[in-house]
mmCIF file of C-alpha atoms and ligand atoms in Angstrom:
data_model
loop_
_atom_site.group_PDB
_atom_site.id
_atom_site.type_symbol
_atom_site.label_atom_id
_atom_site.label_comp_id
_atom_site.label_asym_id
_atom_site.label_seq_id
_atom_site.Cartn_x
_atom_site.Cartn_y
_atom_site.Cartn_z
ATOM 1 C CA UNK A 1 23.522 -57.403 -141.528
ATOM 2 C CA UNK A 2 23.621 -57.788 -138.621
ATOM 3 C CA UNK A 3 26.880 -57.075 -136.355
ATOM 4 C CA UNK A 4 27.267 -60.612 -134.952
ATOM 5 C CA UNK A 5 26.514 -62.720 -138.350
ATOM 6 C CA UNK A 6 29.107 -60.275 -140.376
ATOM 7 C CA UNK A 7 31.696 -60.892 -137.329
ATOM 8 C CA UNK A 8 31.136 -64.659 -137.737
ATOM 9 C CA UNK A 9 31.537 -64.417 -141.264
ATOM 10 C CA UNK A 10 34.560 -62.288 -141.121
ATOM 11 C CA UNK A 11 36.088 -64.796 -138.405
ATOM 12 C CA UNK A 12 35.392 -67.795 -140.931
ATOM 13 C CA UNK A 13 35.840 -66.191 -144.394
ATOM 14 C CA UNK A 14 38.653 -63.915 -143.422
ATOM 15 C CA UNK A 15 38.610 -60.709 -145.963
ATOM 16 C CA UNK A 16 40.809 -59.386 -148.544
ATOM 17 C CA UNK A 17 42.513 -56.241 -147.551
ATOM 18 C CA UNK A 18 43.788 -53.087 -149.618
ATOM 19 C CA UNK A 19 45.639 -49.857 -148.615
ATOM 20 C CA UNK A 20 46.032 -51.718 -144.669
ATOM 21 C CA UNK A 21 48.173 -53.215 -142.932
ATOM 22 C CA UNK A 22 47.372 -57.137 -142.930
ATOM 23 C CA UNK A 23 48.354 -57.604 -139.021
ATOM 24 C CA UNK A 24 51.132 -60.149 -137.570
ATOM 25 C CA UNK A 25 52.396 -62.965 -139.385
ATOM 26 C CA UNK A 26 52.996 -65.913 -136.375
ATOM 27 C CA UNK A 27 53.060 -66.134 -133.054
ATOM 28 C CA UNK A 28 50.959 -67.959 -130.388
ATOM 29 C CA UNK A 29 47.301 -68.018 -130.563
ATOM 30 C CA UNK A 30 44.838 -66.776 -133.644
ATOM 31 C CA UNK A 31 47.672 -64.948 -135.767
ATOM 32 C CA UNK A 32 47.667 -63.984 -139.246
ATOM 33 C CA UNK A 33 44.906 -61.480 -139.146
ATOM 34 C CA UNK A 34 44.096 -57.622 -138.315
ATOM 35 C CA UNK A 35 42.076 -56.216 -135.638
ATOM 36 C CA UNK A 36 38.671 -54.224 -137.175
ATOM 37 C CA UNK A 37 35.992 -52.424 -135.146
ATOM 38 C CA UNK A 38 32.780 -52.036 -136.374
ATOM 39 C CA UNK A 39 29.004 -51.866 -134.891
ATOM 40 C CA UNK A 40 29.732 -52.613 -131.311
ATOM 41 C CA UNK A 41 32.405 -55.004 -131.621
ATOM 42 C CA UNK A 42 35.617 -55.854 -132.520
ATOM 43 C CA UNK A 43 37.296 -58.947 -134.826
ATOM 44 C CA UNK A 44 40.376 -60.337 -135.714
ATOM 45 C CA UNK A 45 39.717 -60.909 -139.019
ATOM 46 C CA UNK A 46 42.266 -63.450 -141.014
ATOM 47 C CA UNK A 47 43.915 -61.610 -143.955
ATOM 48 C CA UNK A 48 46.976 -63.841 -144.523
ATOM 49 C CA UNK A 49 45.696 -67.411 -145.005
ATOM 50 C CA UNK A 50 44.773 -69.244 -148.091
ATOM 51 C CA UNK A 51 41.397 -69.320 -148.342
ATOM 52 C CA UNK A 52 40.906 -65.463 -147.857
ATOM 53 C CA UNK A 53 41.145 -65.478 -151.600
ATOM 54 C CA UNK A 54 37.689 -66.997 -151.809
ATOM 55 C CA UNK A 55 36.468 -64.542 -149.166
ATOM 56 C CA UNK A 56 33.414 -62.409 -150.383
ATOM 57 C CA UNK A 57 34.838 -59.556 -148.419
ATOM 58 C CA UNK A 58 37.172 -56.840 -148.924
ATOM 59 C CA UNK A 59 38.116 -53.837 -146.570
ATOM 60 C CA UNK A 60 39.685 -51.270 -148.526
ATOM 61 C CA UNK A 61 40.299 -47.826 -147.737
ATOM 62 C CA UNK A 62 37.815 -44.808 -149.385
ATOM 63 C CA UNK A 63 38.308 -41.099 -148.779
ATOM 64 C CA UNK A 64 40.319 -41.221 -145.608
ATOM 65 C CA UNK A 65 38.008 -43.994 -143.989
ATOM 66 C CA UNK A 66 37.871 -47.585 -144.246
ATOM 67 C CA UNK A 67 34.848 -49.920 -145.199
ATOM 68 C CA UNK A 68 33.746 -53.568 -145.837
ATOM 69 C CA UNK A 69 32.081 -54.659 -148.802
ATOM 70 C CA UNK A 70 30.904 -57.754 -149.549
ATOM 71 C CA UNK A 71 30.929 -58.740 -153.266
ATOM 72 C CA UNK A 72 31.585 -55.188 -153.930
ATOM 73 C CA UNK A 73 28.640 -53.789 -151.706
ATOM 74 C CA UNK A 74 29.239 -51.675 -149.123
ATOM 75 C CA UNK A 75 28.365 -53.721 -145.954
ATOM 76 C CA UNK A 76 29.618 -51.368 -143.077
ATOM 77 C CA UNK A 77 32.286 -48.954 -141.852
ATOM 78 C CA UNK A 78 35.499 -50.122 -140.143
ATOM 79 C CA UNK A 79 38.166 -48.715 -137.701
ATOM 80 C CA UNK A 80 41.197 -50.082 -136.715
ATOM 81 C CA UNK A 81 42.811 -49.246 -133.286
ATOM 82 C CA UNK A 82 45.582 -47.284 -132.296
ATOM 83 C CA UNK A 83 48.511 -48.457 -131.366
ATOM 84 C CA UNK A 84 51.374 -45.403 -130.907
ATOM 85 C CA UNK A 85 53.099 -46.996 -128.020
ATOM 86 C CA UNK A 86 54.174 -49.229 -131.257
ATOM 87 C CA UNK A 87 56.269 -46.902 -132.600
ATOM 88 C CA UNK A 88 58.694 -46.826 -129.459
ATOM 89 C CA UNK A 89 61.670 -48.599 -128.312
ATOM 90 C CA UNK A 90 62.158 -49.769 -125.246
ATOM 91 C CA UNK A 91 65.127 -48.487 -123.005
ATOM 92 C CA UNK A 92 67.558 -51.357 -123.948
ATOM 93 C CA UNK A 93 66.715 -50.805 -127.368
ATOM 94 C CA UNK A 94 64.064 -53.176 -128.445
ATOM 95 C CA UNK A 95 60.887 -51.936 -130.793
ATOM 96 C CA UNK A 96 58.105 -52.430 -128.376
ATOM 97 C CA UNK A 97 56.164 -54.278 -131.032
ATOM 98 C CA UNK A 98 58.737 -57.216 -130.139
ATOM 99 C CA UNK A 99 57.613 -57.293 -126.953
ATOM 100 C CA UNK A 100 54.147 -56.555 -126.965
ATOM 101 C CA UNK A 101 51.167 -56.147 -129.218
ATOM 102 C CA UNK A 102 47.547 -54.351 -129.586
ATOM 103 C CA UNK A 103 44.939 -56.765 -129.688
ATOM 104 C CA UNK A 104 41.367 -56.189 -130.389
ATOM 105 C CA UNK A 105 40.204 -52.613 -128.992
ATOM 106 C CA UNK A 106 42.238 -52.239 -125.728
ATOM 107 C CA UNK A 107 43.737 -55.188 -124.559
ATOM 108 C CA UNK A 108 47.991 -55.532 -124.873
ATOM 109 C CA UNK A 109 49.152 -59.031 -125.396
ATOM 110 C CA UNK A 110 51.876 -61.098 -125.391
ATOM 111 C CA UNK A 111 53.590 -64.425 -125.417
ATOM 112 C CA UNK A 112 55.956 -63.870 -122.259
ATOM 113 C CA UNK A 113 57.970 -66.983 -123.429
ATOM 114 C CA UNK A 114 58.259 -67.692 -126.907
ATOM 115 C CA UNK A 115 59.681 -70.911 -127.022
ATOM 116 C CA UNK A 116 57.759 -74.298 -126.099
ATOM 117 C CA UNK A 117 59.032 -77.627 -125.157
ATOM 118 C CA UNK A 118 57.088 -79.346 -127.134
ATOM 119 C CA UNK A 119 58.191 -77.236 -130.626
ATOM 120 C CA UNK A 120 60.682 -79.546 -131.873
ATOM 121 C CA UNK A 121 58.455 -82.854 -130.992
ATOM 122 C CA UNK A 122 55.972 -84.958 -132.083
ATOM 123 C CA UNK A 123 53.676 -83.670 -130.084
ATOM 124 C CA UNK A 124 53.379 -80.166 -130.406
ATOM 125 C CA UNK A 125 50.082 -78.531 -131.558
ATOM 126 C CA UNK A 126 49.293 -78.492 -135.016
ATOM 127 C CA UNK A 127 47.615 -75.385 -135.265
ATOM 128 C CA UNK A 128 50.269 -73.365 -133.520
ATOM 129 C CA UNK A 129 52.391 -70.981 -134.734
ATOM 130 C CA UNK A 130 54.250 -69.806 -131.142
ATOM 131 C CA UNK A 131 58.175 -70.252 -132.777
ATOM 132 C CA UNK A 132 57.561 -69.080 -136.287
ATOM 133 C CA UNK A 133 57.352 -65.294 -135.123
ATOM 134 C CA UNK A 134 60.839 -65.894 -133.205
ATOM 135 C CA UNK A 135 62.268 -67.564 -136.406
ATOM 136 C CA UNK A 136 61.020 -64.693 -138.508
ATOM 137 C CA UNK A 137 62.734 -62.438 -136.152
ATOM 138 C CA UNK A 138 59.317 -60.428 -135.123
ATOM 139 C CA UNK A 139 59.629 -60.787 -131.254
ATOM 140 C CA UNK A 140 62.408 -62.323 -128.632
ATOM 141 C CA UNK A 141 62.487 -65.540 -126.810
ATOM 142 C CA UNK A 142 61.715 -64.441 -123.330
ATOM 143 C CA UNK A 143 60.270 -60.765 -122.662
ATOM 144 C CA UNK A 144 61.740 -59.799 -119.198
ATOM 145 C CA UNK A 145 59.287 -58.220 -116.490
ATOM 146 C CA UNK A 146 60.810 -54.697 -116.414
ATOM 147 C CA UNK A 147 60.546 -54.571 -120.284
ATOM 148 C CA UNK A 148 57.028 -55.735 -120.309
ATOM 149 C CA UNK A 149 55.785 -53.530 -117.817
ATOM 150 C CA UNK A 150 57.669 -50.180 -119.585
ATOM 151 C CA UNK A 151 55.457 -51.372 -122.604
ATOM 152 C CA UNK A 152 52.272 -51.945 -120.686
ATOM 153 C CA UNK A 153 52.918 -48.240 -119.003
ATOM 154 C CA UNK A 154 53.153 -46.639 -122.215
ATOM 155 C CA UNK A 155 49.943 -48.724 -123.933
ATOM 156 C CA UNK A 156 48.116 -47.391 -121.167
ATOM 157 C CA UNK A 157 49.057 -43.616 -120.956
ATOM 158 C CA UNK A 158 49.002 -43.423 -125.214
ATOM 159 C CA UNK A 159 46.559 -45.377 -125.996
ATOM 160 C CA UNK A 160 44.189 -45.732 -123.078
ATOM 161 C CA UNK A 161 45.175 -50.070 -123.186
ATOM 162 C CA UNK A 162 42.637 -51.330 -119.860
ATOM 163 C CA UNK A 163 43.832 -54.651 -119.511
ATOM 164 C CA UNK A 164 46.645 -57.439 -120.276
ATOM 165 C CA UNK A 165 47.030 -60.594 -121.650
ATOM 166 C CA UNK A 166 49.702 -62.668 -121.106
ATOM 167 C CA UNK A 167 50.631 -66.448 -122.556
ATOM 168 C CA UNK A 168 53.387 -68.600 -122.236
ATOM 169 C CA UNK A 169 54.909 -71.723 -124.436
ATOM 170 C CA UNK A 170 55.030 -74.454 -121.974
ATOM 171 C CA UNK A 171 58.289 -74.763 -120.394
ATOM 172 C CA UNK A 172 60.113 -78.538 -119.203
ATOM 173 C CA UNK A 173 59.744 -77.171 -115.540
ATOM 174 C CA UNK A 174 56.899 -78.177 -113.290
ATOM 175 C CA UNK A 175 55.047 -74.824 -113.154
ATOM 176 C CA UNK A 176 54.599 -74.750 -117.054
ATOM 177 C CA UNK A 177 55.518 -71.082 -117.265
ATOM 178 C CA UNK A 178 53.493 -70.050 -114.321
ATOM 179 C CA UNK A 179 56.630 -68.520 -112.423
ATOM 180 C CA UNK A 180 57.680 -66.237 -114.917
ATOM 181 C CA UNK A 181 54.070 -65.304 -116.063
ATOM 182 C CA UNK A 182 53.589 -64.601 -111.768
ATOM 183 C CA UNK A 183 56.785 -62.393 -111.935
ATOM 184 C CA UNK A 184 56.193 -60.617 -115.066
ATOM 185 C CA UNK A 185 52.066 -60.134 -114.252
ATOM 186 C CA UNK A 186 53.844 -58.439 -110.794
ATOM 187 C CA UNK A 187 55.947 -56.143 -112.453
ATOM 188 C CA UNK A 188 52.906 -55.011 -114.549
ATOM 189 C CA UNK A 189 50.819 -54.572 -112.247
ATOM 190 C CA UNK A 190 53.212 -52.316 -109.747
ATOM 191 C CA UNK A 191 53.640 -50.284 -112.729
ATOM 192 C CA UNK A 192 50.091 -49.779 -114.162
ATOM 193 C CA UNK A 193 47.470 -51.323 -112.066
ATOM 194 C CA UNK A 194 46.089 -52.816 -115.004
ATOM 195 C CA UNK A 195 43.870 -56.100 -114.821
ATOM 196 C CA UNK A 196 45.625 -58.995 -116.194
ATOM 197 C CA UNK A 197 44.782 -62.417 -117.997
ATOM 198 C CA UNK A 198 47.618 -65.227 -117.761
ATOM 199 C CA UNK A 199 47.278 -68.477 -119.819
ATOM 200 C CA UNK A 200 48.941 -71.609 -119.265
ATOM 201 C CA UNK A 201 48.974 -75.754 -119.519
ATOM 202 C CA UNK A 202 47.360 -77.362 -116.306
ATOM 203 C CA UNK A 203 50.165 -78.154 -113.828
ATOM 204 C CA UNK A 204 50.457 -81.364 -112.072
ATOM 205 C CA UNK A 205 50.438 -79.624 -108.690
ATOM 206 C CA UNK A 206 47.606 -77.288 -108.362
ATOM 207 C CA UNK A 207 49.026 -75.045 -106.055
ATOM 208 C CA UNK A 208 51.025 -73.172 -108.355
ATOM 209 C CA UNK A 209 48.266 -71.900 -109.856
ATOM 210 C CA UNK A 210 48.026 -69.861 -106.172
ATOM 211 C CA UNK A 211 50.853 -68.055 -106.818
ATOM 212 C CA UNK A 212 49.571 -66.094 -109.491
ATOM 213 C CA UNK A 213 47.064 -64.455 -106.884
ATOM 214 C CA UNK A 214 48.463 -61.719 -106.152
ATOM 215 C CA UNK A 215 48.794 -60.154 -109.485
ATOM 216 C CA UNK A 216 46.743 -61.949 -111.585
ATOM 217 C CA UNK A 217 43.216 -61.486 -112.029
ATOM 218 C CA UNK A 218 41.689 -63.866 -114.679
ATOM 219 C CA UNK A 219 43.433 -66.944 -116.036
ATOM 220 C CA UNK A 220 43.082 -69.089 -119.339
ATOM 221 C CA UNK A 221 43.578 -72.879 -119.526
ATOM 222 C CA UNK A 222 43.038 -74.030 -122.719
ATOM 223 C CA UNK A 223 41.285 -77.607 -123.258
ATOM 224 C CA UNK A 224 41.007 -76.758 -127.098
ATOM 225 C CA UNK A 225 38.878 -79.775 -128.137
ATOM 226 C CA UNK A 226 36.429 -81.867 -126.096
ATOM 227 C CA UNK A 227 36.646 -84.587 -128.766
ATOM 228 C CA UNK A 228 39.872 -86.916 -127.357
ATOM 229 C CA UNK A 229 40.402 -88.895 -130.678
ATOM 230 C CA UNK A 230 40.911 -84.891 -132.172
ATOM 231 C CA UNK A 231 42.947 -83.669 -129.364
ATOM 232 C CA UNK A 232 45.282 -86.487 -129.372
ATOM 233 C CA UNK A 233 45.788 -85.970 -133.359
ATOM 234 C CA UNK A 234 46.142 -82.153 -133.278
ATOM 235 C CA UNK A 235 47.231 -81.592 -129.912
ATOM 236 C CA UNK A 236 49.475 -84.626 -128.880
ATOM 237 C CA UNK A 237 50.715 -82.980 -125.417
ATOM 238 C CA UNK A 238 47.314 -81.647 -124.469
ATOM 239 C CA UNK A 239 45.708 -85.077 -124.732
ATOM 240 C CA UNK A 240 48.625 -86.829 -122.484
ATOM 241 C CA UNK A 241 47.093 -84.716 -119.770
ATOM 242 C CA UNK A 242 43.943 -86.299 -118.055
ATOM 243 C CA UNK A 243 40.493 -84.152 -118.475
ATOM 244 C CA UNK A 244 40.659 -84.741 -114.713
ATOM 245 C CA UNK A 245 43.504 -82.544 -114.698
ATOM 246 C CA UNK A 246 42.137 -79.802 -116.645
ATOM 247 C CA UNK A 247 38.774 -79.938 -114.625
ATOM 248 C CA UNK A 248 40.827 -79.671 -110.920
ATOM 249 C CA UNK A 249 42.610 -76.878 -112.342
ATOM 250 C CA UNK A 250 39.593 -75.372 -113.517
ATOM 251 C CA UNK A 251 37.874 -75.619 -110.438
ATOM 252 C CA UNK A 252 40.759 -74.576 -108.035
ATOM 253 C CA UNK A 253 40.588 -71.610 -110.651
ATOM 254 C CA UNK A 254 37.354 -70.828 -110.064
ATOM 255 C CA UNK A 255 37.556 -70.915 -106.603
ATOM 256 C CA UNK A 256 40.955 -68.462 -106.487
ATOM 257 C CA UNK A 257 39.796 -65.849 -109.377
ATOM 258 C CA UNK A 258 35.938 -66.096 -109.142
ATOM 259 C CA UNK A 259 33.258 -67.178 -111.905
ATOM 260 C CA UNK A 260 33.814 -66.114 -115.810
ATOM 261 C CA UNK A 261 37.392 -65.345 -114.676
ATOM 262 C CA UNK A 262 38.677 -68.518 -115.888
ATOM 263 C CA UNK A 263 38.006 -69.758 -119.435
ATOM 264 C CA UNK A 264 39.155 -72.323 -122.111
ATOM 265 C CA UNK A 265 39.421 -72.046 -125.487
ATOM 266 C CA UNK A 266 37.506 -74.568 -127.789
ATOM 267 C CA UNK A 267 38.541 -74.361 -131.255
ATOM 268 C CA UNK A 268 35.804 -75.451 -133.768
ATOM 269 C CA UNK A 269 36.517 -77.168 -137.039
ATOM 270 C CA UNK A 270 38.914 -79.597 -136.229
ATOM 271 C CA UNK A 271 36.941 -82.818 -137.132
ATOM 272 C CA UNK A 272 34.688 -82.910 -133.593
ATOM 273 C CA UNK A 273 30.884 -82.844 -133.858
ATOM 274 C CA UNK A 274 28.524 -79.772 -132.704
ATOM 275 C CA UNK A 275 27.843 -81.978 -129.697
ATOM 276 C CA UNK A 276 31.358 -81.908 -128.345
ATOM 277 C CA UNK A 277 31.317 -78.295 -128.194
ATOM 278 C CA UNK A 278 28.077 -77.741 -127.061
ATOM 279 C CA UNK A 279 28.112 -80.384 -123.976
ATOM 280 C CA UNK A 280 31.729 -79.497 -123.760
ATOM 281 C CA UNK A 281 30.671 -75.878 -123.642
ATOM 282 C CA UNK A 282 28.238 -76.710 -120.904
ATOM 283 C CA UNK A 283 30.687 -78.763 -118.657
ATOM 284 C CA UNK A 284 32.814 -75.317 -118.602
ATOM 285 C CA UNK A 285 29.549 -73.086 -118.275
ATOM 286 C CA UNK A 286 28.192 -74.871 -115.082
ATOM 287 C CA UNK A 287 31.970 -74.869 -113.324
ATOM 288 C CA UNK A 288 31.676 -71.366 -114.028
ATOM 289 C CA UNK A 289 34.400 -71.206 -117.066
ATOM 290 C CA UNK A 290 33.731 -69.034 -119.969
ATOM 291 C CA UNK A 291 34.177 -71.338 -123.096
ATOM 292 C CA UNK A 292 35.936 -69.292 -125.268
ATOM 293 C CA UNK A 293 34.914 -70.953 -128.936
ATOM 294 C CA UNK A 294 36.398 -69.878 -131.826
ATOM 295 C CA UNK A 295 36.716 -70.749 -135.344
ATOM 296 C CA UNK A 296 40.092 -72.760 -136.654
ATOM 297 C CA UNK A 297 42.475 -70.305 -137.336
ATOM 298 C CA UNK A 298 44.704 -71.870 -140.196
ATOM 299 C CA UNK A 299 47.873 -69.870 -139.770
ATOM 300 C CA UNK A 300 50.142 -69.690 -143.049
ATOM 301 C CA UNK A 301 53.042 -72.016 -141.710
ATOM 302 C CA UNK A 302 51.822 -74.008 -139.007
ATOM 303 C CA UNK A 303 50.992 -77.762 -139.749
ATOM 304 C CA UNK A 304 47.576 -76.743 -140.184
ATOM 305 C CA UNK A 305 48.166 -73.917 -142.885
ATOM 306 C CA UNK A 306 46.036 -75.367 -145.325
ATOM 307 C CA UNK A 307 43.220 -76.547 -143.365
ATOM 308 C CA UNK A 308 39.934 -74.054 -143.793
ATOM 309 C CA UNK A 309 37.977 -72.644 -140.847
ATOM 310 C CA UNK A 310 34.569 -74.001 -140.000
ATOM 311 C CA UNK A 311 31.953 -72.666 -142.484
ATOM 312 C CA UNK A 312 29.579 -69.332 -140.671
ATOM 313 C CA UNK A 313 26.139 -71.227 -141.114
ATOM 314 C CA UNK A 314 27.887 -74.243 -138.283
ATOM 315 C CA UNK A 315 29.558 -71.201 -136.026
ATOM 316 C CA UNK A 316 26.560 -69.340 -135.702
ATOM 317 C CA UNK A 317 24.712 -72.697 -134.794
ATOM 318 C CA UNK A 318 27.537 -73.258 -131.916
ATOM 319 C CA UNK A 319 27.386 -69.431 -130.667
ATOM 320 C CA UNK A 320 23.670 -69.659 -129.751
ATOM 321 C CA UNK A 321 23.148 -72.911 -128.153
ATOM 322 C CA UNK A 322 26.182 -72.428 -125.957
ATOM 323 C CA UNK A 323 25.253 -68.600 -125.614
ATOM 324 C CA UNK A 324 21.549 -70.039 -124.307
ATOM 325 C CA UNK A 325 23.449 -72.310 -121.772
ATOM 326 C CA UNK A 326 25.820 -69.390 -120.456
ATOM 327 C CA UNK A 327 22.516 -67.340 -119.999
ATOM 328 C CA UNK A 328 20.865 -70.250 -117.980
ATOM 329 C CA UNK A 329 24.404 -70.445 -116.075
ATOM 330 C CA UNK A 330 24.964 -66.862 -115.551
ATOM 331 C CA UNK A 331 28.710 -66.846 -116.971
ATOM 332 C CA UNK A 332 29.237 -63.802 -119.066
ATOM 333 C CA UNK A 333 31.896 -62.167 -120.633
ATOM 334 C CA UNK A 334 30.100 -58.737 -119.424
ATOM 335 C CA UNK A 335 31.926 -59.824 -115.684
ATOM 336 C CA UNK A 336 35.084 -60.829 -117.097
ATOM 337 C CA UNK A 337 38.198 -58.413 -115.956
ATOM 338 C CA UNK A 338 40.771 -59.106 -118.491
ATOM 339 C CA UNK A 339 42.061 -61.448 -121.295
ATOM 340 C CA UNK A 340 40.607 -62.886 -124.313
ATOM 341 C CA UNK A 341 37.100 -63.087 -122.826
ATOM 342 C CA UNK A 342 37.068 -59.260 -122.210
ATOM 343 C CA UNK A 343 39.242 -58.855 -125.786
ATOM 344 C CA UNK A 344 36.462 -60.521 -127.656
ATOM 345 C CA UNK A 345 38.407 -59.893 -130.877
ATOM 346 C CA UNK A 346 38.416 -63.610 -131.979
ATOM 347 C CA UNK A 347 35.098 -65.179 -130.948
ATOM 348 C CA UNK A 348 31.682 -64.255 -131.516
ATOM 349 C CA UNK A 349 30.321 -66.086 -128.421
ATOM 350 C CA UNK A 350 30.241 -62.368 -126.481
ATOM 351 C CA UNK A 351 28.100 -61.413 -129.473
ATOM 352 C CA UNK A 352 25.688 -64.179 -129.441
ATOM 353 C CA UNK A 353 24.843 -63.703 -125.588
HETATM 354 S S1 SF4 B 401 40.695 -62.572 -127.998
HETATM 355 FE FE1 SF4 B 401 42.756 -63.223 -126.972
HETATM 356 S S2 SF4 B 401 43.999 -63.513 -128.959
HETATM 357 FE FE2 SF4 B 401 42.203 -62.770 -129.371
HETATM 358 S S3 SF4 B 401 42.810 -60.656 -130.211
HETATM 359 FE FE3 SF4 B 401 41.750 -60.841 -128.041
HETATM 360 S S4 SF4 B 401 43.653 -61.147 -126.821
HETATM 361 FE FE4 SF4 B 401 44.358 -61.728 -128.774
#
């Protein structure tokens, strides 16, 4: 089975696991999964959602190694990335995994502010689980720049981490969390020199994005869905932001950080049509923005926990169509210096490029 096809299957169907740690339960982004390396790729595979029991895939230990089986048949060997830094504690006594985690093969990732202004309101994104990991005690509400610098240095030295992803819950302030991202990125950059990616909601005042210029290499401004009806239903806070505000933020960011250094998550499987994703992907790519297309990840405890991800065949069709567009525009994951696009565990688009 081709690696890219296996990756799509695993992203959409998940895998049952035995004798293996199942990964983080909640948080921002595609949580409730485990990082698996196989072939020449890496995948963030759902292991805890309800649909996983129906998956034909099973990851298990065999003679000190790990393998993936499909309906009992051995398909591939799989490895799990090492994260020795996650066994340490900060100088102020906080276990490193509460500060940041290893994502994909070699990306250190964290949510700098683990609260979101929309969380206790009807406007929150239904696919998100940002405050669930806070409630469970798996993380802390706000990570200090010096704590993250310490963890990043250890991750670089012990586990050869090569880039960093910083995300944030949206704050009630006009900077939407960008100020704290900038302070944090500066501290990490000074300590490690690693390339850094920062994700945030588009601010009204676009010049706020410029604050990241000195310390950040790539940014993510996530539209999630180009279907405005779907967006209104699943992410009312985002639907209130005019599309033009996103477009202006993407354009300004491409001017600052360069082509393929700006990305937008696009989630498939929330009720939109294929055209919405393909045309949205085209619009992004023509702006120099990487459309980071992922299948919906129904995280246990989130408002969408009972939903089902889209089928693998649909995802393959979307990836093939958008990969062709990327080819025509020159936008590529290979050019991206840091973040989800470089990590590529949550999307198989790079595997179709
Ligand atoms: S693609 Fe992004 S969210 Fe997914 S594992 Fe990698 S860094 Fe984390």
